[in-house]
Coordinates of C-alpha atoms and ligand atoms in Angstrom, one line a residue:
M596 CA 31.5 9.5 -14.1
D597 CA 29.6 8.7 -10.9
R598 CA 26.6 6.5 -11.2
P599 CA 23.3 8.3 -10.7
T600 CA 21.7 7.7 -7.3
V601 CA 18.3 6.6 -6.2
Y602 CA 16.6 7.0 -2.8
I603 CA 13.4 5.2 -2.0
E604 CA 11.0 5.6 0.9
T605 CA 8.3 2.9 1.5
Y606 CA 4.9 3.1 3.1
G607 CA 2.2 0.5 3.7
C608 CA 2.3 -3.3 3.7
Q609 CA 5.0 -5.9 3.1
M610 CA 3.8 -6.1 -0.5
N611 CA 5.0 -2.5 -1.0
V612 CA 8.3 -3.3 0.7
S613 CA 8.7 -6.2 -1.8
D614 CA 7.8 -3.9 -4.7
S615 CA 10.4 -1.4 -3.6
E616 CA 12.9 -4.2 -3.7
L617 CA 11.9 -5.0 -7.2
M618 CA 12.1 -1.3 -8.2
L619 CA 15.6 -0.9 -6.8
G620 CA 16.6 -4.1 -8.6
A621 CA 15.4 -2.7 -11.9
L622 CA 17.2 0.6 -11.3
A623 CA 20.3 -1.2 -10.2
S624 CA 20.4 -3.1 -13.5
A625 CA 20.0 0.2 -15.3
G626 CA 23.1 1.6 -13.5
Y627 CA 21.6 3.4 -10.5
E628 CA 23.2 3.3 -7.1
H629 CA 20.9 3.0 -4.0
V630 CA 21.5 5.6 -1.3
E631 CA 20.1 5.7 2.2
K632 CA 19.5 9.4 2.4
P633 CA 17.4 11.7 0.2
D634 CA 19.9 14.6 0.2
G635 CA 21.0 15.2 -3.3
A636 CA 19.8 11.9 -4.7
D637 CA 19.3 12.1 -8.5
V638 CA 16.0 10.1 -8.1
I639 CA 13.7 10.2 -5.1
L640 CA 10.9 7.6 -5.1
V641 CA 8.1 7.5 -2.6
N642 CA 6.3 4.1 -2.7
T643 CA 2.9 4.9 -1.2
C644 CA -0.1 3.3 0.6
A645 CA -3.7 4.3 0.3
I646 CA -5.3 2.1 2.9
R647 CA -6.4 4.8 5.3
D648 CA -6.7 8.6 4.9
H649 CA -4.0 9.0 7.5
A650 CA -1.6 7.0 5.5
E651 CA -2.2 9.3 2.5
Q652 CA -1.9 12.5 4.5
R653 CA 1.5 11.4 5.8
V654 CA 2.7 10.9 2.3
V655 CA 1.4 14.3 1.2
G656 CA 3.3 15.9 4.0
R657 CA 6.4 13.9 3.2
L658 CA 6.4 14.8 -0.5
G659 CA 6.6 18.5 0.6
E660 CA 9.5 17.7 3.0
L661 CA 11.4 15.7 0.5
K662 CA 11.3 18.5 -2.0
R663 CA 13.8 20.3 0.2
H664 CA 16.3 17.6 -0.4
M665 CA 16.1 17.8 -4.2
K666 CA 18.9 19.3 -6.3
R667 CA 18.0 21.4 -9.3
D668 CA 18.2 18.3 -11.5
S669 CA 16.7 15.7 -9.1
I670 CA 13.5 14.1 -10.0
M671 CA 10.7 12.7 -7.8
G672 CA 8.4 9.8 -8.5
V673 CA 5.4 8.6 -6.6
T674 CA 4.7 4.9 -6.9
G675 CA 2.4 2.3 -5.3
C676 CA -1.3 2.4 -4.2
M677 CA -1.7 6.1 -3.8
A678 CA -0.2 6.7 -7.3
Q679 CA -2.7 4.2 -8.7
R680 CA -5.6 5.7 -6.9
L681 CA -4.9 9.4 -7.6
G682 CA -3.0 9.2 -10.9
P683 CA -3.0 12.7 -12.6
Q684 CA -4.3 14.4 -9.5
L685 CA -0.9 13.8 -7.9
L686 CA 0.9 15.6 -10.8
D687 CA -1.5 18.5 -10.3
K688 CA -1.1 18.6 -6.5
A689 CA 2.7 18.3 -6.4
K690 CA 4.4 20.2 -9.2
H691 CA 7.9 18.8 -8.2
V692 CA 6.6 15.2 -8.9
S693 CA 7.3 14.1 -12.4
L694 CA 6.4 10.4 -12.3
V695 CA 3.2 8.6 -11.0
I696 CA 3.5 4.8 -11.3
G697 CA 1.0 2.2 -10.1
P698 CA 1.9 -1.3 -8.8
D699 CA 1.7 -2.9 -12.3
G700 CA 3.9 -0.2 -14.0
Y701 CA 7.3 -0.9 -12.6
R702 CA 8.6 -2.6 -15.7
A703 CA 8.8 0.8 -17.3
L704 CA 10.5 2.4 -14.3
P705 CA 14.0 2.7 -15.7
A706 CA 12.7 4.2 -19.0
L707 CA 10.3 6.5 -17.2
V708 CA 13.0 7.7 -14.9
D709 CA 15.3 8.4 -17.8
G710 CA 12.5 10.4 -19.5
A711 CA 11.8 12.3 -16.3
R712 CA 15.5 13.2 -16.0
R713 CA 15.1 14.7 -19.5
G714 CA 12.2 16.8 -18.3
E715 CA 9.2 14.6 -19.1
R716 CA 6.3 14.0 -16.8
A717 CA 4.5 10.6 -17.0
I718 CA 1.7 8.6 -15.5
A719 CA 1.7 4.8 -15.7
T720 CA -1.4 3.3 -14.0
T721 CA -2.6 0.6 -16.3
F722 CA -3.2 -2.8 -14.7
D723 CA -1.4 -5.7 -16.2
L724 CA -2.8 -9.1 -15.1
E725 CA 0.2 -11.0 -16.4
E726 CA 2.7 -8.9 -14.5
H727 CA 4.8 -10.6 -11.8
Y728 CA 8.2 -9.1 -12.6
E729 CA 9.6 -12.6 -13.0
D730 CA 12.8 -11.4 -14.7
F731 CA 13.6 -8.7 -12.1
S732 CA 16.3 -9.3 -9.5
P733 CA 15.1 -7.6 -6.4
R734 CA 17.6 -5.7 -4.3
R735 CA 16.6 -6.8 -0.8
F736 CA 16.7 -4.6 2.2
D737 CA 16.6 -7.5 4.6
K738 CA 19.5 -9.9 4.7
V739 CA 17.9 -12.4 7.1
K740 CA 14.4 -13.0 5.8
A741 CA 13.1 -12.7 2.2
W742 CA 9.7 -11.3 1.2
I743 CA 8.5 -13.3 -1.7
P744 CA 5.3 -12.1 -3.4
V745 CA 3.3 -15.1 -4.6
Q746 CA 0.1 -13.3 -5.6
R747 CA -0.8 -9.8 -6.7
G748 CA -4.2 -8.0 -6.4
C749 CA -7.3 -9.0 -4.6
D750 CA -10.7 -10.5 -5.7
Y751 CA -12.5 -10.0 -2.4
R752 CA -14.5 -6.8 -2.2
C753 CA -14.6 -6.0 1.5
T754 CA -16.7 -2.9 1.6
Y755 CA -14.2 -0.7 3.4
C756 CA -11.2 -1.6 1.3
I757 CA -9.3 0.3 -1.4
V758 CA -6.9 -2.5 -2.3
P759 CA -8.9 -4.0 -5.1
T760 CA -8.9 -0.5 -6.7
T761 CA -5.2 0.1 -6.2
R762 CA -3.9 -3.4 -7.1
G763 CA -6.4 -4.9 -9.4
S764 CA -7.6 -8.5 -9.8
E765 CA -6.0 -11.4 -8.1
R766 CA -3.4 -13.4 -9.9
S767 CA -0.8 -16.0 -8.7
R768 CA 2.7 -16.5 -9.8
R769 CA 3.7 -20.0 -11.1
L770 CA 4.8 -22.3 -8.3
D771 CA 8.0 -23.0 -10.2
D772 CA 8.9 -19.3 -10.2
V773 CA 8.3 -19.0 -6.5
V774 CA 10.5 -22.1 -5.8
R775 CA 13.2 -20.6 -8.1
E776 CA 13.2 -17.4 -6.1
T777 CA 13.3 -19.3 -2.9
R778 CA 16.4 -21.2 -4.1
T779 CA 18.0 -17.9 -5.0
V780 CA 17.4 -16.3 -1.6
V781 CA 18.7 -19.4 0.2
A782 CA 21.8 -19.2 -2.0
E783 CA 22.2 -15.6 -0.9
G784 CA 22.3 -16.9 2.7
M785 CA 18.7 -16.4 3.9
S786 CA 16.8 -19.2 5.6
E787 CA 13.4 -17.6 6.3
V788 CA 10.9 -16.8 3.6
V789 CA 7.7 -14.8 4.0
L790 CA 5.1 -15.6 1.2
L791 CA 3.1 -12.5 0.4
G792 CA -0.4 -12.0 -1.0
Q793 CA -3.5 -10.0 0.0
T794 CA -5.4 -13.3 0.5
V795 CA -2.3 -15.4 0.2
N796 CA -3.9 -18.8 1.0
S797 CA -6.3 -18.4 -2.0
Y798 CA -3.1 -18.8 -4.1
N799 CA -3.7 -20.8 -7.2
D800 CA -1.5 -20.9 -10.3
G801 CA -4.0 -23.0 -12.3
T802 CA -2.3 -26.2 -11.3
H803 CA -1.2 -25.8 -7.7
D804 CA -2.9 -24.4 -4.6
F805 CA -1.4 -22.9 -1.5
A806 CA -1.0 -26.3 0.1
D807 CA 1.2 -27.4 -2.8
L808 CA 3.1 -24.1 -2.6
L809 CA 3.8 -24.5 1.2
R810 CA 5.1 -28.0 0.6
A811 CA 7.2 -27.0 -2.4
V812 CA 8.8 -24.0 -0.6
G813 CA 9.3 -25.9 2.6
D814 CA 11.1 -28.6 0.6
V815 CA 13.8 -26.2 -0.7
P816 CA 17.0 -27.3 1.0
G817 CA 18.2 -24.5 3.4
V818 CA 14.7 -23.1 4.2
R819 CA 14.3 -23.3 7.9
R820 CA 11.3 -21.0 8.4
V821 CA 8.3 -20.3 6.2
R822 CA 5.7 -17.6 7.0
F823 CA 2.9 -16.1 5.0
T824 CA 0.7 -13.0 5.1
S825 CA -2.2 -12.3 5.0
P826 CA -4.5 -15.3 4.7
H827 CA -8.3 -15.0 4.5
P828 CA -10.3 -17.3 6.9
N829 CA -12.4 -18.6 4.0
D830 CA -9.3 -19.9 2.1
F831 CA -8.1 -22.1 4.9
T832 CA -9.0 -25.4 3.3
D833 CA -8.2 -28.7 5.1
R834 CA -5.5 -29.2 2.4
V835 CA -3.8 -25.9 3.4
I836 CA -4.1 -26.5 7.1
G837 CA -2.8 -30.1 6.5
A838 CA 0.2 -28.7 4.7
M839 CA 1.0 -26.2 7.4
A840 CA 0.9 -29.1 10.0
D841 CA 3.1 -31.4 7.8
V842 CA 5.8 -29.0 6.6
G843 CA 8.3 -28.6 9.4
A844 CA 9.5 -25.2 8.3
V845 CA 6.1 -23.6 8.4
C846 CA 6.1 -21.5 11.6
E847 CA 3.6 -21.9 14.4
H848 CA 2.0 -18.4 13.8
V849 CA -0.9 -17.3 11.7
H850 CA -1.9 -13.7 11.2
L851 CA -5.6 -14.1 10.7
P852 CA -7.4 -10.8 10.1
M853 CA -10.8 -10.9 11.9
Q854 CA -11.9 -7.2 11.4
S855 CA -14.8 -7.6 13.8
G856 CA -16.3 -10.0 16.2
S857 CA -19.9 -9.2 15.3
S858 CA -21.5 -11.2 12.5
R859 CA -23.7 -8.2 11.6
V860 CA -20.7 -6.0 11.2
L861 CA -18.9 -8.7 9.3
K862 CA -21.8 -8.9 6.9
R863 CA -21.8 -5.1 6.3
M864 CA -18.1 -5.4 5.7
L865 CA -18.7 -8.2 3.2
R866 CA -16.0 -10.3 4.8
R867 CA -18.0 -13.5 3.8
Y868 CA -17.7 -15.2 7.2
S869 CA -19.6 -14.9 10.5
R870 CA -18.2 -14.7 14.0
E871 CA -18.9 -18.5 14.2
G872 CA -17.2 -19.1 10.9
Y873 CA -14.1 -17.3 12.1
M874 CA -14.0 -19.2 15.4
E875 CA -14.4 -22.5 13.6
C876 CA -11.4 -21.6 11.4
V877 CA -9.4 -20.8 14.6
E878 CA -10.3 -24.1 16.1
R879 CA -9.3 -26.1 12.9
I880 CA -5.9 -24.3 12.9
R881 CA -5.4 -24.9 16.6
A882 CA -6.3 -28.5 16.4
A883 CA -3.8 -29.1 13.6
I884 CA -0.9 -27.0 14.9
P885 CA -0.3 -27.3 18.6
G886 CA 1.1 -24.2 20.2
V887 CA 0.2 -22.0 17.2
S888 CA -0.1 -18.3 18.0
L889 CA -2.6 -16.0 16.4
T890 CA -2.5 -12.3 15.6
T891 CA -5.1 -10.3 13.8
D892 CA -6.3 -7.0 12.3
I893 CA -9.4 -5.3 13.6
I894 CA -11.3 -2.2 12.5
V895 CA -13.5 -0.3 15.0
G896 CA -16.1 2.3 14.1
F897 CA -17.3 0.7 10.9
P898 CA -20.6 2.5 9.9
G899 CA -23.5 1.4 12.0
E900 CA -21.3 -0.3 14.7
T901 CA -23.3 -0.3 17.9
D902 CA -21.9 -0.5 21.4
E903 CA -23.1 -4.2 21.5
E904 CA -21.5 -5.0 18.2
F905 CA -18.2 -3.5 19.5
E906 CA -18.6 -5.5 22.7
E907 CA -18.8 -8.6 20.5
T908 CA -15.4 -7.7 19.1
L909 CA -14.0 -7.4 22.6
S910 CA -15.4 -10.8 23.6
A911 CA -14.1 -12.4 20.4
V912 CA -10.6 -11.0 21.1
R913 CA -10.9 -12.6 24.6
E914 CA -12.3 -15.8 23.3
V915 CA -9.4 -16.3 20.7
G916 CA -6.7 -14.9 23.0
F917 CA -4.7 -13.2 20.2
A918 CA -1.0 -12.8 20.9
D919 CA -1.3 -9.3 19.2
A920 CA -3.6 -7.3 17.1
Y921 CA -3.2 -4.4 14.6
T922 CA -6.1 -2.1 15.4
F923 CA -7.6 0.6 13.2
I924 CA -10.3 3.2 13.2
F925 CA -12.5 2.9 10.1
S926 CA -11.4 5.3 7.4
P927 CA -13.8 6.0 4.6
R928 CA -12.1 5.5 1.2
D929 CA -13.5 7.2 -1.9
G930 CA -15.4 4.9 -4.2
T931 CA -15.6 2.0 -1.7
P932 CA -19.1 0.6 -1.0
A933 CA -18.9 1.5 2.7
T934 CA -19.0 5.2 1.7
R935 CA -22.5 4.6 0.3
L936 CA -23.9 3.4 3.7
P937 CA -26.4 5.9 5.3
A938 CA -24.7 9.0 6.6
E939 CA -26.4 8.6 10.0
W940 CA -24.6 5.3 10.5
T941 CA -21.3 7.2 10.8
V942 CA -19.7 6.4 14.1
P943 CA -18.6 9.7 15.7
E944 CA -14.8 10.1 15.9
S945 CA -14.9 10.4 19.7
V946 CA -16.8 7.1 20.0
A947 CA -14.4 5.3 17.6
G948 CA -11.4 6.7 19.5
E949 CA -12.8 5.3 22.8
R950 CA -13.4 2.0 21.2
L951 CA -10.0 1.8 19.8
Q952 CA -8.5 2.6 23.2
S953 CA -10.5 -0.1 25.0
L954 CA -9.7 -2.6 22.3
V955 CA -6.0 -1.9 22.6
E956 CA -6.1 -2.2 26.4
T957 CA -8.0 -5.5 26.0
V958 CA -5.4 -6.9 23.5
R959 CA -2.5 -5.7 25.7
G960 CA -4.0 -7.3 28.9
I961 CA -4.4 -10.6 27.2
A962 CA -0.9 -10.6 25.7
R963 CA 0.7 -9.5 29.0
R964 CA -0.9 -12.3 31.0
S965 CA 0.1 -14.9 28.5
N966 CA 3.6 -13.5 28.1
L967 CA 4.2 -13.5 31.9
G968 CA 3.4 -17.1 31.9
L969 CA 6.2 -17.8 29.3
L970 CA 9.0 -16.4 31.5
G971 CA 11.6 -19.1 32.1
T972 CA 10.7 -21.1 28.9
R973 CA 13.2 -21.8 26.1
H974 CA 12.7 -21.1 22.4
E975 CA 14.5 -21.2 19.1
V976 CA 15.0 -17.7 17.8
L977 CA 16.4 -16.3 14.6
V978 CA 18.5 -13.1 14.9
E979 CA 16.7 -10.7 12.6
R980 CA 18.6 -7.4 13.2
Q981 CA 20.3 -5.2 15.7
A982 CA 17.8 -3.7 18.2
R983 CA 17.1 0.0 17.5
R984 CA 17.5 1.2 21.0
G985 CA 20.5 0.2 23.1
D986 CA 23.8 -1.0 21.8
A987 CA 24.8 -4.6 21.6
M988 CA 21.3 -5.9 21.6
L989 CA 19.8 -8.0 18.9
M990 CA 16.1 -8.3 17.8
T991 CA 15.3 -12.0 17.4
R992 CA 12.0 -13.8 16.8
T993 CA 10.6 -17.1 18.0
R994 CA 8.9 -19.4 15.5
D995 CA 5.5 -18.2 16.9
F996 CA 6.5 -14.6 16.2
K997 CA 7.4 -13.3 19.6
T998 CA 10.1 -10.6 19.8
V999 CA 13.0 -11.4 22.1
L1000 CA 15.9 -8.9 22.7
V1001 CA 19.1 -10.7 23.5
P1002 CA 22.7 -9.4 23.9
G1003 CA 25.0 -9.9 20.9
D1004 CA 26.5 -8.1 18.0
A1005 CA 26.0 -7.8 14.3
S1006 CA 28.1 -10.8 13.5
M1007 CA 25.2 -12.9 14.8
L1008 CA 22.6 -11.7 12.3
G1009 CA 20.8 -14.6 10.6
R1010 CA 21.9 -17.2 13.2
Y1011 CA 19.6 -19.5 15.2
L1012 CA 19.9 -19.5 19.0
T1013 CA 18.1 -21.1 21.9
V1014 CA 17.1 -18.5 24.3
E1015 CA 15.5 -18.5 27.7
L1016 CA 12.9 -15.8 28.3
T1017 CA 14.0 -13.7 31.3
G1018 CA 11.8 -10.6 31.2
T1019 CA 8.9 -9.1 29.4
T1020 CA 7.5 -5.6 28.9
G1021 CA 4.1 -7.3 28.4
S1022 CA 4.5 -7.4 24.7
T1023 CA 8.2 -8.1 23.9
F1024 CA 10.7 -10.2 25.8
T1025 CA 14.3 -10.0 26.9
G1026 CA 16.2 -13.3 26.9
S1027 CA 19.5 -14.9 27.5
V1028 CA 21.3 -17.1 25.0
V1029 CA 21.4 -20.7 26.1
H1030 CA 23.3 -22.0 23.1
E1031 CA 23.6 -21.5 19.4
R1032 CA 21.7 -23.7 17.0
Q1033 CA 23.8 -23.8 13.9
P1034 CA 24.1 -27.1 12.0
L1035 CA 27.1 -28.4 13.8
P1036 CA 30.2 -28.8 11.5
M1037 CA 31.6 -31.4 13.8
A1038 CA 33.2 -34.6 12.7
G1039 CA 33.5 -36.4 16.0
H1040 CA 34.8 -34.3 18.8
D1041 CA 35.8 -30.7 18.0
A1042 CA 37.1 -28.9 21.0
A1043 CA 37.4 -25.5 19.2
H1044 CA 33.8 -25.6 18.1
E1045 CA 32.6 -26.7 21.5
A1046 CA 34.5 -23.8 23.0
A1047 CA 32.9 -21.4 20.5
V1048 CA 29.4 -22.7 21.4
A1049 CA 30.2 -22.5 25.1
S1050 CA 31.3 -18.9 24.8
L1051 CA 27.8 -18.0 23.6
V1052 CA 26.4 -19.2 27.0
T1053 CA 25.7 -16.0 28.8
R1054 CA 24.1 -17.3 31.9
Ligands
SAH1652 N1 -5.6 -8.3 2.5 C1 -5.5 -8.2 3.9 C2 -5.6 -6.8 4.4 C3 -4.8 -5.7 3.8 S1 -5.1 -4.2 4.5 C4 -6.7 -9.0 4.5 O1 -7.7 -9.1 3.9 O2 -6.5 -9.5 5.6 C5 -4.6 -4.3 6.2 C6 -5.6 -4.0 7.2 O3 -6.0 -2.6 7.1 C7 -6.9 -4.7 7.0 O4 -6.9 -6.0 7.5 C8 -7.9 -3.8 7.8 O5 -7.9 -4.2 9.2 C9 -7.2 -2.5 7.7 N2 -8.0 -1.6 6.7 C10 -8.3 -1.8 5.4 N3 -9.1 -0.8 4.9 C11 -9.3 0.0 6.0 C12 -10.1 1.2 6.1 N4 -10.8 1.7 5.1 N5 -10.2 1.8 7.3 C13 -9.5 1.2 8.4 N6 -8.8 0.1 8.3 C14 -8.7 -0.5 7.1
SF4_1653 FE1 -9.0 -5.6 1.1 FE2 -10.7 -7.5 1.8 FE3 -9.0 -7.8 -0.3 FE4 -8.0 -7.8 2.2 S1 -9.4 -9.3 1.3 S2 -7.2 -6.7 0.5 S3 -9.4 -6.4 3.2 S4 -10.7 -6.4 -0.2
F3S1654 FE1 -1.4 0.0 1.5 FE2 -1.5 -0.8 -1.0 FE3 -0.5 -2.4 0.9 S1 -3.0 0.4 0.0 S2 -1.6 -1.7 2.7 S3 0.4 -0.5 0.2 S4 -1.7 -3.0 -0.9

């Protein structure tokens, strides 16, 4: 008999992508086959995000659409942060959903899916502070870089944020377990790892801090690139920055969420740093890691944000010179402290919209000027995937996280190249391949290998 099939759709952050990989791994071990399309799948899972209302509305719409792809005996499960936040309400809202499972409940997934296929409905939203899914074998979507969760939950309490409610308290995996997983992904052919946590640099397994972790992961033979997301400015100790500078594999890019450039707004957000504190953190990182690029997250329209406070955000963006920024309009989340701020502090939608637009323009202008200045320079890139648009183009990334499109085919996935930047849209680049940077398997002079390398020169 054919194996039952599972389709999964993932929303939200990389942590959710990583969780989907864990869920697919668990279901694969239980005999399920992963399919890329929902049509007729025996099990449809929607792994959800609750960070902004818009994210949730999209999922609600999608649950309705996916219903049309269900067979009479298909089952649908909602997992992730929205499942955790809404629990039983989801079962009431969507009658075709039979499973609601929060981020700490995936161990029970195969059993719950079996139950659902026998007609049961279930909710699993209990937090488990020991849970790291150590014995799971994730089924990874990406063949070039590996998402490796090192910490779950969050102990900060930023006043706008739902994550502490949906993912519970912070806990770190044991360093040995992270190193073991790193070895496994290298053995599978991957050379880039991305360490994941909500405040990843506050990692502490009781014995080791994030500096130890960076050194240990960077030491695993075969690891050529180490990235991490997202760090919190307050957890960049000198030890952590020292390790970033020392470990050759740690890439010259830090995604450092700023949220606002106004100390007053930061205080209302309970970010626990001021504008000056953030700038000081930027300086320490820049002093230790020459050429490091910085990207960030920013929220506009937080309750009470005045025109002057928003201007401070624009000036902070200019002062730091971010390579890129993810920008959001504040979205009130039920139960978060920000919803208890005085109603008259609410920033009208139209004002927030205008602020977002001027912020996006500012960010783009800065990136464009800096990117134009990079034309003609050479960089090491890793081929991550085939570019979506256009055939025979590859999406590659520099160590400092710039996207470079280069000509090439699928056989080049996972390879390192040296490229020269030949054009820019302002945000991404096109490049030409100068040469390939594989470890050279040459003993003395090898004409065939040299010819192969020469054939990659496209200029
Ligand atoms: N743990 C990460 C952030 C995870 S959420 C950190 O602290 O950096 C990703 C981003 O979503 C946040 O950085 C923030 O900019 C944005 N965000 C979170 N809650 C939001 C809300 N209620 N409204 C709008 N944006 C929000
Ligand atoms: Fe949310 Fe703040 Fe925790 Fe990030 S640090 S997940 S923004 S509470
Ligand atoms: Fe969304 Fe949950 Fe991540 S709310 S951003 S999927 S931690």
